[in-house]
């Protein structure tokens, strides 16, 4: 403090920092898997291994709405893990297309009248909205009352415990999503060949990983998703990224690589976010993603963007 002009060795003497060393290491190690390798690498790094037997599903009543009804249920992706969910069923005959709708702030965020779930159900889609591990009702809130800690670090406690177990939260949540697909595929109201995924905010990264390893998700939309793992390394500050961390991922892949690996399945990336959770322009995001016919990176300036996405899904 006394012998440098700025009070910091890193700025006064031009030294290396932890961040600059991490950037160098990332550029030396960065891998880019082929589409054929992506599923294997994701399984290996996330520990993705969903159980094969049908999930246990317990109903907890219904809510009648105009044009559809909502069933409240809990399913178990594995013994002892409970996933509270809402299942919106349109008042329409026949087998319908379905969507696994994963919102990072929980299923209730868009479940009210006029919300996204209602719009989808009235458009003719069966909607399963689960609270994945650490989201919504399953979020650990002990000691967070009145604290800014969750806003800055997200579900830090669950994420760190998962990393210490060697199975990141992304992999656990991807399993929850695949088991949600099992729940939908077993319903008589659902056409199992027309199941798609929608991930918003913290729900987007797990959905992307789930789609890579679960081909039953025919198309996906990712709104407000972290634009890339590389952006976390190159950015000096970040917020709420721990629950999206996969150990060793940048040695093998980044999020744009996974989106590319889903070809020819359509992928919509809407209003991607930087490591601080701020939306970035579609043009900036497109520079980070490969140019491919199956991939659309758009900035959500109006509701019509997602309306187009959902209309496209209905053509499956």
XYZ file of C-alpha atoms in Angstrom:
316
model
C 0.000 0.000 0.000
C 2.883 2.360 0.754
C 5.281 1.591 -2.097
C 2.996 1.347 -5.152
C 1.350 4.280 -6.875
C -2.100 2.645 -7.006
C -1.882 0.619 -3.801
C -2.137 -2.643 -5.757
C 0.720 -4.669 -7.194
C -1.474 -5.995 -10.023
C -2.287 -2.532 -11.383
C 0.900 -0.654 -10.465
C 3.399 -3.265 -11.658
C 1.331 -5.009 -14.345
C 1.475 -8.382 -12.670
C -0.644 -11.435 -13.297
C -3.867 -12.045 -11.388
C -5.835 -15.192 -10.656
C -8.237 -14.153 -13.408
C -5.548 -13.535 -16.042
C -3.932 -16.876 -15.234
C -7.315 -18.596 -15.537
C -7.870 -17.008 -18.955
C -4.486 -18.289 -20.162
C -5.215 -21.762 -18.849
C -8.651 -21.815 -20.459
C -7.257 -20.905 -23.865
C -4.614 -23.617 -23.593
C -7.043 -26.347 -22.495
C -10.240 -25.475 -24.354
C -11.797 -28.476 -26.096
C -14.477 -28.626 -28.782
C -16.260 -31.984 -28.932
C -17.891 -33.311 -32.050
C -21.648 -33.800 -32.022
C -21.088 -37.533 -31.558
C -18.823 -36.975 -28.547
C -20.958 -34.337 -26.817
C -23.422 -36.734 -25.181
C -20.637 -38.954 -23.854
C -18.677 -36.006 -22.443
C -21.769 -34.497 -20.789
C -22.620 -37.830 -19.152
C -19.056 -38.222 -17.920
C -18.622 -34.705 -16.467
C -22.107 -34.224 -15.017
C -22.612 -37.757 -13.707
C -25.901 -37.926 -15.634
C -27.364 -41.387 -15.054
C -31.161 -41.321 -14.605
C -32.861 -44.410 -13.284
C -34.674 -46.625 -15.773
C -37.767 -47.682 -13.864
C -40.862 -45.420 -14.125
C -40.705 -42.548 -11.630
C -42.988 -42.602 -8.612
C -45.715 -39.969 -9.113
C -48.044 -38.764 -6.369
C -51.049 -36.512 -7.141
C -52.105 -33.694 -4.806
C -55.349 -32.370 -6.288
C -56.472 -30.267 -9.230
C -57.209 -26.634 -10.057
C -59.839 -25.881 -12.708
C -59.038 -23.043 -15.106
C -60.795 -21.742 -18.193
C -59.809 -23.983 -21.106
C -57.501 -26.234 -19.065
C -56.880 -27.712 -15.651
C -53.786 -27.951 -13.449
C -52.846 -31.134 -11.640
C -50.538 -30.721 -8.636
C -48.117 -33.618 -8.295
C -44.757 -34.730 -6.980
C -42.459 -37.135 -8.822
C -39.285 -38.830 -7.618
C -36.367 -38.857 -10.071
C -34.636 -41.131 -7.566
C -35.621 -42.465 -4.134
C -35.840 -39.700 -1.546
C -35.691 -36.803 -4.044
C -39.040 -35.020 -4.404
C -39.830 -32.734 -7.355
C -43.012 -30.667 -6.778
C -44.654 -29.943 -10.132
C -47.649 -28.493 -11.902
C -49.144 -30.302 -14.895
C -51.364 -28.136 -17.100
C -53.768 -30.164 -19.280
C -55.769 -28.447 -22.059
C -59.456 -29.266 -22.450
C -58.819 -30.862 -25.849
C -59.185 -34.425 -27.108
C -56.407 -36.624 -28.467
C -52.707 -36.809 -27.833
C -51.169 -33.345 -27.618
C -47.658 -31.900 -27.859
C -46.038 -31.254 -24.486
C -43.391 -29.028 -22.957
C -41.159 -29.415 -19.902
C -41.160 -25.828 -18.644
C -38.256 -25.158 -16.244
C -38.108 -21.710 -14.657
C -35.106 -20.923 -12.483
C -37.283 -19.014 -10.014
C -39.683 -21.928 -9.669
C -42.863 -23.270 -11.208
C -45.142 -20.697 -9.565
C -43.431 -17.779 -11.336
C -45.545 -18.167 -14.495
C -48.379 -20.344 -13.120
C -50.935 -17.637 -12.376
C -53.707 -16.330 -14.643
C -52.164 -14.702 -17.698
C -48.800 -16.393 -17.120
C -46.741 -18.301 -19.633
C -48.039 -21.691 -18.498
C -51.619 -20.606 -19.081
C -50.770 -19.256 -22.531
C -49.158 -22.541 -23.497
C -52.024 -24.656 -22.165
C -54.634 -22.568 -23.969
C -52.568 -22.926 -27.158
C -52.940 -26.692 -26.875
C -49.739 -27.857 -25.183
C -49.547 -30.046 -22.103
C -47.165 -28.275 -19.717
C -45.118 -29.891 -16.960
C -43.546 -27.214 -14.724
C -41.223 -28.852 -12.153
C -39.253 -27.344 -9.286
C -35.903 -28.978 -9.941
C -33.507 -29.574 -7.067
C -32.721 -26.212 -5.486
C -35.494 -24.334 -7.309
C -38.852 -23.063 -6.096
C -40.173 -25.141 -3.224
C -36.964 -27.195 -3.045
C -34.641 -24.213 -2.639
C -32.611 -24.142 0.571
C -33.360 -20.854 2.339
C -31.957 -21.466 5.845
C -30.007 -18.417 7.007
C -30.862 -16.355 3.904
C -33.585 -14.188 5.458
C -32.784 -10.524 4.904
C -29.484 -11.367 3.209
C -28.211 -10.340 -0.228
C -26.189 -13.567 -0.381
C -28.703 -15.524 -2.557
C -28.977 -12.633 -5.031
C -25.223 -12.651 -5.533
C -24.396 -16.350 -5.218
C -27.645 -18.151 -6.111
C -28.108 -21.642 -4.693
C -24.518 -21.673 -3.424
C -25.024 -24.206 -0.627
C -26.606 -26.905 -2.810
C -24.175 -26.229 -5.655
C -21.079 -26.547 -3.485
C -22.304 -29.728 -1.806
C -22.958 -31.210 -5.251
C -19.468 -30.260 -6.455
C -17.933 -31.888 -3.387
C -19.883 -35.058 -4.179
C -18.364 -35.046 -7.655
C -21.756 -34.705 -9.340
C -22.592 -31.081 -10.165
C -26.060 -29.661 -9.664
C -26.369 -29.308 -13.460
C -26.218 -33.100 -13.807
C -28.732 -33.704 -11.021
C -31.139 -31.182 -12.535
C -30.679 -32.677 -16.000
C -31.776 -36.023 -14.529
C -34.815 -34.313 -12.977
C -35.726 -32.992 -16.440
C -35.339 -36.377 -18.134
C -37.504 -37.977 -15.465
C -40.033 -35.228 -16.131
C -40.022 -36.363 -19.765
C -40.797 -39.871 -18.431
C -43.771 -38.432 -16.548
C -45.095 -36.724 -19.681
C -44.499 -39.706 -21.977
C -46.563 -41.931 -19.668
C -49.601 -39.639 -19.775
C -52.434 -40.634 -22.152
C -52.945 -36.948 -23.070
C -49.383 -36.613 -24.439
C -47.895 -37.544 -27.795
C -44.452 -38.847 -26.699
C -42.986 -37.961 -30.096
C -43.779 -34.268 -29.589
C -42.126 -33.318 -26.317
C -39.981 -30.184 -26.199
C -38.232 -28.166 -23.491
C -38.266 -24.556 -22.347
C -35.650 -23.379 -19.839
C -35.626 -19.915 -18.339
C -32.818 -18.275 -16.372
C -31.212 -20.869 -14.041
C -33.372 -23.566 -15.659
C -31.749 -23.084 -19.079
C -28.268 -24.591 -18.564
C -29.622 -27.866 -17.077
C -32.157 -28.100 -19.915
C -29.428 -27.676 -22.527
C -27.403 -30.474 -20.929
C -30.503 -32.677 -20.647
C -31.308 -32.202 -24.334
C -27.795 -33.286 -25.364
C -28.202 -36.645 -23.612
C -31.979 -37.110 -24.029
C -33.094 -37.167 -27.697
C -36.752 -37.291 -26.666
C -36.596 -33.493 -26.298
C -37.276 -32.643 -29.928
C -36.709 -28.880 -29.699
C -35.648 -26.519 -26.955
C -35.907 -22.852 -26.060
C -33.427 -21.223 -23.680
C -34.322 -17.799 -22.299
C -32.000 -15.707 -20.135
C -29.344 -18.426 -20.168
C -25.722 -17.748 -19.231
C -24.174 -17.109 -22.651
C -21.071 -19.264 -22.058
C -18.681 -20.630 -19.471
C -15.897 -18.717 -21.203
C -17.649 -15.452 -20.313
C -17.389 -16.374 -16.609
C -13.615 -16.845 -16.889
C -13.031 -13.657 -18.881
C -15.442 -11.549 -16.801
C -14.116 -10.080 -13.559
C -17.440 -10.338 -11.730
C -20.272 -12.844 -11.842
C -23.514 -13.557 -10.047
C -25.291 -16.830 -9.335
C -23.081 -19.011 -11.549
C -22.167 -21.695 -8.996
C -25.267 -23.771 -9.707
C -24.315 -23.835 -13.399
C -20.726 -24.975 -12.829
C -19.572 -28.304 -14.273
C -16.090 -29.314 -13.132
C -13.653 -29.503 -16.018
C -16.231 -28.455 -18.611
C -13.994 -26.008 -20.482
C -11.443 -28.754 -21.085
C -14.112 -30.468 -23.168
C -16.894 -28.056 -24.184
C -18.679 -24.764 -23.692
C -22.403 -24.017 -23.871
C -22.277 -22.925 -27.557
C -20.689 -26.306 -28.380
C -23.636 -28.116 -26.782
C -26.111 -25.992 -28.726
C -24.268 -26.867 -31.938
C -24.278 -30.563 -31.040
C -28.101 -30.637 -30.983
C -28.367 -30.265 -34.777
C -30.684 -30.857 -36.544
C -33.010 -30.286 -33.558
C -34.071 -26.647 -33.377
C -32.566 -24.519 -30.590
C -33.848 -21.036 -29.727
C -31.637 -18.871 -27.508
C -33.604 -15.848 -26.347
C -32.070 -12.870 -24.545
C -28.896 -14.632 -23.325
C -27.245 -13.189 -20.226
C -23.717 -12.226 -19.232
C -22.147 -13.581 -15.999
C -23.828 -10.792 -13.989
C -27.253 -11.841 -15.276
C -27.630 -8.836 -17.582
C -29.221 -9.407 -20.964
C -26.890 -8.909 -23.916
C -27.710 -7.979 -27.465
C -28.480 -10.739 -29.935
C -25.625 -9.520 -32.130
C -23.098 -9.894 -29.317
C -24.457 -13.329 -28.446
C -24.355 -14.480 -32.082
C -20.604 -13.861 -32.164
C -20.232 -16.532 -29.489
C -22.476 -19.123 -31.163
C -21.830 -20.990 -34.406
C -23.802 -20.102 -37.497
C -26.097 -23.059 -38.051
C -29.524 -23.541 -39.571
C -30.943 -25.224 -36.470
C -29.798 -22.460 -34.099
C -31.544 -19.114 -33.589
C -30.141 -16.480 -31.259
C -32.597 -13.650 -30.734
C -33.002 -10.659 -28.460
C -36.412 -10.673 -26.806
C -37.766 -7.217 -27.616
C -41.381 -8.307 -27.834
C -43.602 -11.217 -26.896
C -43.820 -12.147 -30.575
C -40.355 -13.731 -30.357
C -41.534 -16.508 -28.063
C -44.872 -16.674 -29.829
C -42.966 -17.637 -32.990
C -40.998 -20.220 -31.035
C -44.136 -21.845 -29.614
C -45.911 -21.777 -32.990
C -42.918 -23.609 -34.448
C -43.120 -26.173 -31.679
C -46.756 -26.855 -32.501
C -45.741 -27.857 -36.033
C -43.879 -30.917 -34.711
